mmCIF file of C-alpha atoms and ligand atoms in Angstrom:
data_model
loop_
_atom_site.group_PDB
_atom_site.id
_atom_site.type_symbol
_atom_site.label_atom_id
_atom_site.label_comp_id
_atom_site.label_asym_id
_atom_site.label_seq_id
_atom_site.Cartn_x
_atom_site.Cartn_y
_atom_site.Cartn_z
ATOM 1 C CA MET A 1 -2.400 -1.156 23.104
ATOM 2 C CA PRO A 2 -4.510 -3.758 24.650
ATOM 3 C CA GLU A 3 -8.132 -2.993 23.998
ATOM 4 C CA SER A 4 -9.007 -2.987 27.621
ATOM 5 C CA LYS A 5 -7.080 0.492 27.573
ATOM 6 C CA LEU A 6 -10.001 2.145 26.024
ATOM 7 C CA LEU A 7 -11.765 1.775 29.464
ATOM 8 C CA SER A 8 -9.062 3.784 30.952
ATOM 9 C CA GLN A 9 -9.156 7.613 31.518
ATOM 10 C CA LEU A 10 -5.447 7.857 31.396
ATOM 11 C CA LEU A 11 -5.264 6.827 27.476
ATOM 12 C CA ASN A 12 -3.166 8.896 25.557
ATOM 13 C CA ALA A 13 -5.722 9.899 23.272
ATOM 14 C CA ASP A 14 -5.640 12.993 20.828
ATOM 15 C CA LEU A 15 -8.931 13.509 19.023
ATOM 16 C CA HIS A 16 -8.548 17.041 17.321
ATOM 17 C CA CYS A 17 -6.088 17.931 14.779
ATOM 18 C CA HIS A 18 -5.758 19.313 11.028
ATOM 19 C CA SER A 19 -4.105 18.157 7.625
ATOM 20 C CA THR A 20 -3.553 19.766 4.498
ATOM 21 C CA VAL A 21 -6.771 18.384 3.676
ATOM 22 C CA SER A 22 -8.155 21.459 5.919
ATOM 23 C CA ASP A 23 -5.984 24.268 7.369
ATOM 24 C CA GLY A 24 -3.121 22.432 8.489
ATOM 25 C CA THR A 25 0.517 22.281 7.438
ATOM 26 C CA LEU A 26 1.230 18.489 7.468
ATOM 27 C CA GLU A 27 0.128 15.878 5.570
ATOM 28 C CA PRO A 28 -2.012 13.165 7.062
ATOM 29 C CA GLU A 29 0.671 10.401 7.132
ATOM 30 C CA THR A 30 3.383 12.999 8.592
ATOM 31 C CA LEU A 31 0.255 13.728 11.163
ATOM 32 C CA ALA A 32 0.155 10.174 12.155
ATOM 33 C CA ALA A 33 3.954 9.559 12.552
ATOM 34 C CA ARG A 34 3.918 12.642 14.682
ATOM 35 C CA ALA A 35 1.093 11.151 16.919
ATOM 36 C CA LYS A 36 2.942 8.236 17.323
ATOM 37 C CA ALA A 37 6.691 9.973 18.110
ATOM 38 C CA GLY A 38 4.160 12.084 20.922
ATOM 39 C CA GLY A 39 3.006 8.697 22.642
ATOM 40 C CA VAL A 40 -0.525 9.269 20.926
ATOM 41 C CA GLU A 41 -2.334 5.632 21.401
ATOM 42 C CA LEU A 42 -5.598 6.730 19.973
ATOM 43 C CA TRP A 43 -5.724 9.260 17.331
ATOM 44 C CA ALA A 44 -8.259 11.089 14.980
ATOM 45 C CA LEU A 45 -7.892 13.471 12.495
ATOM 46 C CA THR A 46 -10.744 16.060 12.417
ATOM 47 C CA ASP A 47 -10.226 18.450 9.175
ATOM 48 C CA HIS A 48 -12.825 21.357 8.905
ATOM 49 C CA ASP A 49 -16.100 20.090 7.120
ATOM 50 C CA GLU A 50 -14.208 17.761 5.294
ATOM 51 C CA ILE A 51 -13.347 13.785 5.493
ATOM 52 C CA GLY A 52 -11.216 13.424 2.288
ATOM 53 C CA GLY A 53 -7.996 12.890 4.382
ATOM 54 C CA LEU A 54 -9.481 9.901 6.429
ATOM 55 C CA ALA A 55 -8.594 7.081 3.982
ATOM 56 C CA ARG A 56 -5.161 8.196 4.151
ATOM 57 C CA ALA A 57 -5.157 9.035 8.007
ATOM 58 C CA ARG A 58 -6.599 5.722 8.918
ATOM 59 C CA ALA A 59 -3.734 3.425 6.565
ATOM 60 C CA ALA A 60 -1.171 5.690 8.202
ATOM 61 C CA ALA A 61 -2.314 5.532 11.713
ATOM 62 C CA LEU A 62 -2.723 1.425 11.450
ATOM 63 C CA CYS A 63 0.884 1.174 9.774
ATOM 64 C CA GLU A 64 2.513 3.224 12.789
ATOM 65 C CA GLY A 65 0.610 1.030 15.578
ATOM 66 C CA LEU A 66 -1.952 3.429 16.559
ATOM 67 C CA ALA A 67 -5.658 2.861 17.242
ATOM 68 C CA TRP A 68 -7.548 4.974 14.996
ATOM 69 C CA LEU A 69 -11.124 6.767 14.838
ATOM 70 C CA SER A 70 -12.912 8.614 11.868
ATOM 71 C CA GLY A 71 -13.173 12.225 12.596
ATOM 72 C CA CYS A 72 -14.390 16.077 11.327
ATOM 73 C CA GLU A 73 -14.945 19.180 12.828
ATOM 74 C CA ILE A 74 -18.054 20.782 11.568
ATOM 75 C CA SER A 75 -18.722 24.463 11.084
ATOM 76 C CA VAL A 76 -21.988 25.613 12.685
ATOM 77 C CA THR A 77 -23.950 28.619 13.430
ATOM 78 C CA PHE A 78 -25.270 29.122 16.577
ATOM 79 C CA ALA A 79 -26.911 32.482 18.225
ATOM 80 C CA GLY A 80 -24.908 34.335 15.819
ATOM 81 C CA THR A 81 -21.662 32.880 16.420
ATOM 82 C CA THR A 82 -19.256 30.079 14.512
ATOM 83 C CA VAL A 83 -19.423 26.970 17.088
ATOM 84 C CA HIS A 84 -17.465 23.506 15.665
ATOM 85 C CA ILE A 85 -19.079 20.426 16.647
ATOM 86 C CA ILE A 86 -16.458 17.304 16.410
ATOM 87 C CA GLY A 87 -17.507 13.961 15.058
ATOM 88 C CA LEU A 88 -15.846 10.859 15.997
ATOM 89 C CA GLY A 89 -16.335 7.249 15.057
ATOM 90 C CA PHE A 90 -19.089 7.417 12.061
ATOM 91 C CA ASP A 91 -19.254 5.825 8.671
ATOM 92 C CA ALA A 92 -17.279 8.031 6.280
ATOM 93 C CA ASP A 93 -19.273 6.487 3.347
ATOM 94 C CA ASP A 94 -22.578 7.442 4.903
ATOM 95 C CA ALA A 95 -23.980 9.709 2.018
ATOM 96 C CA ALA A 96 -26.290 12.569 4.047
ATOM 97 C CA LEU A 97 -23.196 13.069 5.820
ATOM 98 C CA ARG A 98 -20.883 13.450 2.937
ATOM 99 C CA GLU A 99 -23.747 15.700 1.356
ATOM 100 C CA GLY A 100 -23.930 17.773 4.621
ATOM 101 C CA LEU A 101 -20.325 18.355 4.812
ATOM 102 C CA ALA A 102 -20.131 19.312 0.671
ATOM 103 C CA ARG A 103 -23.040 21.826 1.497
ATOM 104 C CA THR A 104 -20.887 23.359 4.414
ATOM 105 C CA ARG A 105 -18.020 23.528 2.371
ATOM 106 C CA GLY A 106 -19.474 25.303 -0.531
ATOM 107 C CA GLY A 107 -19.520 29.119 -0.332
ATOM 108 C CA ARG A 108 -15.938 29.126 1.169
ATOM 109 C CA GLU A 109 -14.620 30.643 -2.046
ATOM 110 C CA ALA A 110 -17.055 33.209 -2.614
ATOM 111 C CA ARG A 111 -16.247 34.057 1.331
ATOM 112 C CA ALA A 112 -12.625 34.297 0.421
ATOM 113 C CA ARG A 113 -12.958 36.637 -2.295
ATOM 114 C CA GLU A 114 -15.002 38.971 0.015
ATOM 115 C CA MET A 115 -12.180 38.531 2.312
ATOM 116 C CA ALA A 116 -9.520 39.977 -0.131
ATOM 117 C CA ALA A 117 -11.812 42.840 -1.043
ATOM 118 C CA GLY A 118 -11.965 43.886 2.516
ATOM 119 C CA LEU A 119 -8.279 43.606 2.794
ATOM 120 C CA ALA A 120 -7.581 45.471 -0.454
ATOM 121 C CA GLN A 121 -9.826 48.221 0.876
ATOM 122 C CA VAL A 122 -6.967 48.513 3.601
ATOM 123 C CA GLY A 123 -4.203 48.551 1.446
ATOM 124 C CA ILE A 124 -3.558 44.620 1.226
ATOM 125 C CA PRO A 125 -4.173 43.753 -2.238
ATOM 126 C CA GLY A 126 -3.686 40.430 -3.868
ATOM 127 C CA ALA A 127 -4.990 38.437 -0.524
ATOM 128 C CA PHE A 128 -7.040 35.711 -2.436
ATOM 129 C CA GLU A 129 -4.491 34.800 -4.910
ATOM 130 C CA GLY A 130 -1.839 35.333 -2.256
ATOM 131 C CA ALA A 131 -3.531 32.754 0.120
ATOM 132 C CA LEU A 132 -4.012 30.351 -2.659
ATOM 133 C CA PRO A 133 -0.435 28.656 -2.291
ATOM 134 C CA PHE A 134 -1.226 28.013 1.006
ATOM 135 C CA VAL A 135 -4.393 25.757 0.426
ATOM 136 C CA GLY A 136 -4.302 22.207 0.114
ATOM 137 C CA ASN A 137 -7.619 21.296 -0.644
ATOM 138 C CA PRO A 138 -9.431 24.089 -3.404
ATOM 139 C CA GLU A 139 -12.677 23.431 -1.564
ATOM 140 C CA LEU A 140 -11.354 24.403 1.998
ATOM 141 C CA ILE A 141 -9.846 27.714 1.917
ATOM 142 C CA SER A 142 -10.089 29.412 5.148
ATOM 143 C CA ARG A 143 -9.069 32.390 7.355
ATOM 144 C CA THR A 144 -5.753 30.419 8.525
ATOM 145 C CA HIS A 145 -4.658 30.389 4.828
ATOM 146 C CA PHE A 146 -5.068 34.291 4.531
ATOM 147 C CA ALA A 147 -3.090 34.456 8.042
ATOM 148 C CA ARG A 148 -0.158 32.494 6.703
ATOM 149 C CA PHE A 149 -0.234 34.787 3.464
ATOM 150 C CA LEU A 150 -0.171 38.121 5.794
ATOM 151 C CA VAL A 151 2.589 36.687 7.819
ATOM 152 C CA GLU A 152 4.552 35.730 4.872
ATOM 153 C CA ARG A 153 4.309 39.481 3.459
ATOM 154 C CA GLY A 154 5.266 40.967 6.787
ATOM 155 C CA TYR A 155 2.036 42.532 7.525
ATOM 156 C CA CYS A 156 2.044 40.871 10.855
ATOM 157 C CA ALA A 157 4.417 38.758 13.199
ATOM 158 C CA ASP A 158 2.078 35.642 13.377
ATOM 159 C CA THR A 159 -0.946 34.376 12.881
ATOM 160 C CA GLY A 160 -2.397 35.269 15.983
ATOM 161 C CA GLU A 161 -1.802 39.051 15.151
ATOM 162 C CA VAL A 162 -3.477 38.698 11.957
ATOM 163 C CA PHE A 163 -6.610 36.974 13.593
ATOM 164 C CA ARG A 164 -6.790 40.290 16.076
ATOM 165 C CA ARG A 165 -5.970 42.917 13.443
ATOM 166 C CA TYR A 166 -7.503 41.541 10.393
ATOM 167 C CA LEU A 167 -9.947 38.330 10.576
ATOM 168 C CA THR A 168 -12.098 39.031 13.476
ATOM 169 C CA GLU A 169 -15.476 39.966 13.826
ATOM 170 C CA GLY A 170 -15.691 44.075 12.977
ATOM 171 C CA LYS A 171 -12.123 43.863 11.398
ATOM 172 C CA PRO A 172 -11.661 44.385 7.580
ATOM 173 C CA GLY A 173 -10.861 40.963 6.306
ATOM 174 C CA PHE A 174 -13.959 39.477 8.426
ATOM 175 C CA VAL A 175 -16.675 38.080 6.186
ATOM 176 C CA PRO A 176 -20.059 36.779 8.317
ATOM 177 C CA HIS A 177 -20.883 33.246 6.791
ATOM 178 C CA ARG A 178 -23.636 31.143 7.453
ATOM 179 C CA TRP A 179 -22.761 27.687 8.379
ATOM 180 C CA ALA A 180 -24.599 24.403 9.009
ATOM 181 C CA SER A 181 -27.254 24.192 11.797
ATOM 182 C CA LEU A 182 -26.307 22.854 15.173
ATOM 183 C CA GLY A 183 -29.374 20.258 14.731
ATOM 184 C CA ASP A 184 -28.083 19.228 11.279
ATOM 185 C CA ALA A 185 -24.214 18.972 12.271
ATOM 186 C CA VAL A 186 -25.512 16.783 14.956
ATOM 187 C CA ARG A 187 -27.569 14.795 13.096
ATOM 188 C CA TRP A 188 -25.259 13.744 10.271
ATOM 189 C CA ILE A 189 -22.847 12.700 12.801
ATOM 190 C CA VAL A 190 -25.283 10.422 14.896
ATOM 191 C CA GLN A 191 -27.186 9.193 12.116
ATOM 192 C CA ALA A 192 -23.477 8.053 10.484
ATOM 193 C CA GLY A 193 -23.425 6.007 13.659
ATOM 194 C CA GLY A 194 -20.737 8.665 15.308
ATOM 195 C CA VAL A 195 -20.548 10.511 18.505
ATOM 196 C CA ALA A 196 -20.926 14.674 18.392
ATOM 197 C CA VAL A 197 -19.001 16.594 20.489
ATOM 198 C CA ILE A 198 -18.839 20.292 21.405
ATOM 199 C CA ALA A 199 -15.321 21.786 20.523
ATOM 200 C CA HIS A 200 -13.210 23.777 22.685
ATOM 201 C CA PRO A 201 -16.355 25.637 24.389
ATOM 202 C CA ALA A 202 -14.092 28.021 26.329
ATOM 203 C CA ARG A 203 -13.395 29.692 22.825
ATOM 204 C CA TYR A 204 -17.052 31.069 22.151
ATOM 205 C CA LYS A 205 -17.719 34.380 23.744
ATOM 206 C CA PHE A 206 -21.279 33.447 24.644
ATOM 207 C CA THR A 207 -23.301 34.847 27.902
ATOM 208 C CA PRO A 208 -23.975 32.095 30.343
ATOM 209 C CA THR A 209 -27.553 31.971 28.988
ATOM 210 C CA GLU A 210 -26.577 31.547 25.727
ATOM 211 C CA GLU A 211 -23.847 28.679 26.690
ATOM 212 C CA TYR A 212 -26.431 26.781 28.896
ATOM 213 C CA ALA A 213 -28.559 27.084 25.522
ATOM 214 C CA LEU A 214 -25.860 25.648 23.552
ATOM 215 C CA PHE A 215 -25.362 22.856 25.712
ATOM 216 C CA SER A 216 -28.851 21.935 25.919
ATOM 217 C CA GLU A 217 -29.827 21.959 22.483
ATOM 218 C CA PHE A 218 -26.838 20.355 21.640
ATOM 219 C CA LYS A 219 -27.981 17.384 23.992
ATOM 220 C CA ALA A 220 -31.530 17.628 22.447
ATOM 221 C CA HIS A 221 -30.348 17.041 19.092
ATOM 222 C CA GLY A 222 -28.175 13.987 20.118
ATOM 223 C CA GLY A 223 -25.112 15.328 21.084
ATOM 224 C CA ARG A 224 -23.219 13.474 23.344
ATOM 225 C CA GLY A 225 -19.864 14.703 24.305
ATOM 226 C CA VAL A 226 -17.748 17.945 25.268
ATOM 227 C CA GLU A 227 -13.978 18.549 24.545
ATOM 228 C CA VAL A 228 -12.601 19.098 28.142
ATOM 229 C CA VAL A 229 -8.970 19.170 27.385
ATOM 230 C CA THR A 230 -7.981 20.586 24.413
ATOM 231 C CA GLY A 231 -5.000 23.013 23.253
ATOM 232 C CA SER A 232 -6.949 26.386 23.517
ATOM 233 C CA HIS A 233 -8.184 25.460 27.023
ATOM 234 C CA SER A 234 -6.067 26.558 30.180
ATOM 235 C CA ALA A 235 -6.137 24.267 33.279
ATOM 236 C CA ALA A 236 -9.231 26.403 34.851
ATOM 237 C CA GLU A 237 -11.164 26.074 31.687
ATOM 238 C CA ALA A 238 -10.743 22.094 31.298
ATOM 239 C CA LEU A 239 -11.988 22.189 35.133
ATOM 240 C CA LYS A 240 -15.090 24.444 34.427
ATOM 241 C CA TYR A 241 -15.707 22.155 31.427
ATOM 242 C CA GLY A 242 -15.167 19.320 33.235
ATOM 243 C CA GLU A 243 -17.702 20.356 35.366
ATOM 244 C CA MET A 244 -20.218 21.229 32.622
ATOM 245 C CA ALA A 245 -19.736 17.726 31.272
ATOM 246 C CA LEU A 246 -20.774 16.210 34.750
ATOM 247 C CA GLU A 247 -23.806 18.582 34.730
ATOM 248 C CA PHE A 248 -25.095 17.946 31.194
ATOM 249 C CA ASP A 249 -24.221 14.141 31.693
ATOM 250 C CA LEU A 250 -21.872 14.312 28.623
ATOM 251 C CA LEU A 251 -18.465 12.187 27.549
ATOM 252 C CA ALA A 252 -15.431 14.196 27.908
ATOM 253 C CA SER A 253 -13.119 14.247 25.035
ATOM 254 C CA ARG A 254 -9.275 15.293 24.812
ATOM 255 C CA GLY A 255 -7.495 16.440 21.614
ATOM 256 C CA SER A 256 -4.808 18.978 20.819
ATOM 257 C CA ASP A 257 -6.094 20.933 17.863
ATOM 258 C CA PHE A 258 -3.032 20.677 16.030
ATOM 259 C CA HIS A 259 -2.667 22.795 13.125
ATOM 260 C CA SER A 260 1.185 23.115 12.441
ATOM 261 C CA PRO A 261 4.611 22.741 13.949
ATOM 262 C CA ASP A 262 4.946 26.537 13.390
ATOM 263 C CA GLU A 263 1.921 27.832 14.849
ATOM 264 C CA SER A 264 0.374 25.029 17.398
ATOM 265 C CA ARG A 265 1.424 25.713 21.087
ATOM 266 C CA ILE A 266 0.395 22.390 22.214
ATOM 267 C CA ASP A 267 1.942 19.228 20.299
ATOM 268 C CA LEU A 268 0.039 15.934 19.473
ATOM 269 C CA GLY A 269 0.087 13.608 22.586
ATOM 270 C CA THR A 270 1.403 16.367 24.888
ATOM 271 C CA LEU A 271 -1.925 17.286 26.640
ATOM 272 C CA PRO A 272 -3.126 17.017 30.334
ATOM 273 C CA ASP A 273 -5.170 14.031 31.330
ATOM 274 C CA LEU A 274 -8.936 14.525 31.513
ATOM 275 C CA PRO A 275 -9.761 15.770 35.056
ATOM 276 C CA GLY A 276 -11.198 12.931 37.369
ATOM 277 C CA ALA A 277 -14.775 11.705 37.446
ATOM 278 C CA LEU A 278 -15.199 12.173 33.761
ATOM 279 C CA THR A 279 -16.213 9.547 31.469
ATOM 280 C CA PRO A 280 -13.839 9.445 28.369
ATOM 281 C CA VAL A 281 -15.633 9.970 24.790
ATOM 282 C CA TRP A 282 -13.345 6.621 24.084
ATOM 283 C CA GLN A 283 -15.358 4.208 26.465
ATOM 284 C CA ALA A 284 -18.543 4.974 24.141
ATOM 285 C CA LEU A 285 -16.549 4.120 20.891
ATOM 286 C CA ALA A 286 -15.098 0.852 21.574
ATOM 287 C CA ASP A 287 -16.905 -0.588 18.360
ATOM 288 C CA GLN A 288 -15.877 2.094 16.184
ATOM 289 C CA VAL A 289 -12.229 1.901 17.091
ATOM 290 C CA GLN A 290 -10.117 0.578 14.456
ATOM 291 C CA TRP A 291 -6.868 -1.526 15.713
ATOM 292 C CA PRO A 292 -3.947 -1.996 14.120
ATOM 293 C CA ALA A 293 -2.827 -5.508 13.533
HETATM 294 P P1 AMP B 1 -12.563 29.540 8.941
HETATM 295 O O1 AMP B 1 -13.093 28.355 9.122
HETATM 296 O O2 AMP B 1 -12.152 29.791 7.887
HETATM 297 O O3 AMP B 1 -13.233 30.560 9.403
HETATM 298 O O4 AMP B 1 -10.943 29.374 9.918
HETATM 299 C C1 AMP B 1 -11.109 29.197 11.401
HETATM 300 C C2 AMP B 1 -9.826 28.576 11.679
HETATM 301 O O5 AMP B 1 -9.123 29.855 11.775
HETATM 302 C C3 AMP B 1 -9.825 27.963 13.057
HETATM 303 O O6 AMP B 1 -10.092 26.675 12.923
HETATM 304 C C4 AMP B 1 -8.537 28.022 13.487
HETATM 305 O O7 AMP B 1 -7.424 27.325 13.057
HETATM 306 C C5 AMP B 1 -8.178 29.480 12.873
HETATM 307 N N1 AMP B 1 -8.345 30.848 14.171
HETATM 308 C C6 AMP B 1 -9.407 31.069 14.522
HETATM 309 N N2 AMP B 1 -9.168 32.053 15.347
HETATM 310 C C7 AMP B 1 -7.811 32.016 15.431
HETATM 311 C C8 AMP B 1 -6.858 32.813 16.262
HETATM 312 N N3 AMP B 1 -7.328 33.848 16.946
HETATM 313 N N4 AMP B 1 -5.647 32.619 16.179
HETATM 314 C C9 AMP B 1 -4.873 32.133 15.095
HETATM 315 N N5 AMP B 1 -5.871 31.137 14.369
HETATM 316 C C10 AMP B 1 -6.998 31.277 14.645
HETATM 317 MN MN1 MN B 2 -8.648 25.594 11.917
HETATM 318 MN MN1 MN B 3 -12.269 24.592 15.955
HETATM 319 MN MN1 MN B 4 -9.840 22.378 15.080
#
C-alpha cells in the first residue's frame, strides 16, 4: 500500500480485534494472516487491558505486508457502566501505560472466582476451573472464557445466550467491577503518544445526557476519536455516531472487534466504509504507522 493511501477514507483499515492474549481464540500471527486474507491494509491488534501480544502482532503484520499500528482496548468505569477505550499508535514501552494496564488487569482473578461462586449457586459448579482451559493469558480471565465453558458444557447454545442469561447485570454470574477511570485511560494513551478512541458507543445503555457527558469528558481529557463502523453497530448506528463524530469534532475509526471464527459475525476486513465527510483516525496516525519492507 502506498503511504499516500493513509489519506483515503476508503483504506481497508481494521483497528479493533482480539487474540489469545485476551479473549480471542486465534494467535496474533493467525490474526495477521486472516487480516491479510480479508483484504486489510492497515491493522491493529487491540487486546483488552493488555499489550503483551503487540511484538508478535507487529512482526507478523510486517511479514504479511500489512501496515501496522500498536493498539489496546482499555476497560473503564464511567457513570457506573463499563466503557471501552481503544488506544492506537502509542509507544508500547511507555512505563505509565504499562503500569496502568497491569493495574487494570489486576483483580480479574478475584472477580472470576466470585463469578464462579455466583454460578455455583444456580447449579453450575466448577466454572472457574472450567473456564481456565479457555484462558490464553492467566492475567486476563474474562467473561468470554466463562461463556465458552458454559457453551461447551451445554448450558447454553451460544455465548450470546450465556451473556443474556448469566453474565450481564442482575444475572447470577455477574460481578460488578471497578475498572480504570476515563481520565486515566485517556491519559495513559495520549502521554504514550497515541490516539484515544471511544469503542462501539452504541453498545452502552446510556441516557442521552450520560452519552453527552461521556463524549464531552472524553474530549476534555484529550480523547480524539470514536469508533463509527464496527462489528457491533448497525448501519443506522454507524450513521448516528458519524454525526456525533462531526458534532464533537472527533476522528472516525473502523474495526471489526473480531474475536473468533465461531463467534464473530463480522470477519477482519469485511466492514462497510466510513460514512462520508468524516476524518478517518488513520490520517492523524501517519507518523505512528509501521510499514512493511
Ligand atoms: P470482561 O472484560 O471480562 O467484562 O468481558 C467483556 C467481553 O465479553 C467483551 O469484550 C466481549 O468480548 C464479551 N461480551 C460482552 N457482552 C457480550 C454479549 N452480549 N455476547 C457475547 N459476548 C459479549
Ligand atoms: Mn472481548
Ligand atoms: Mn469492547
Ligand atoms: Mn473489543
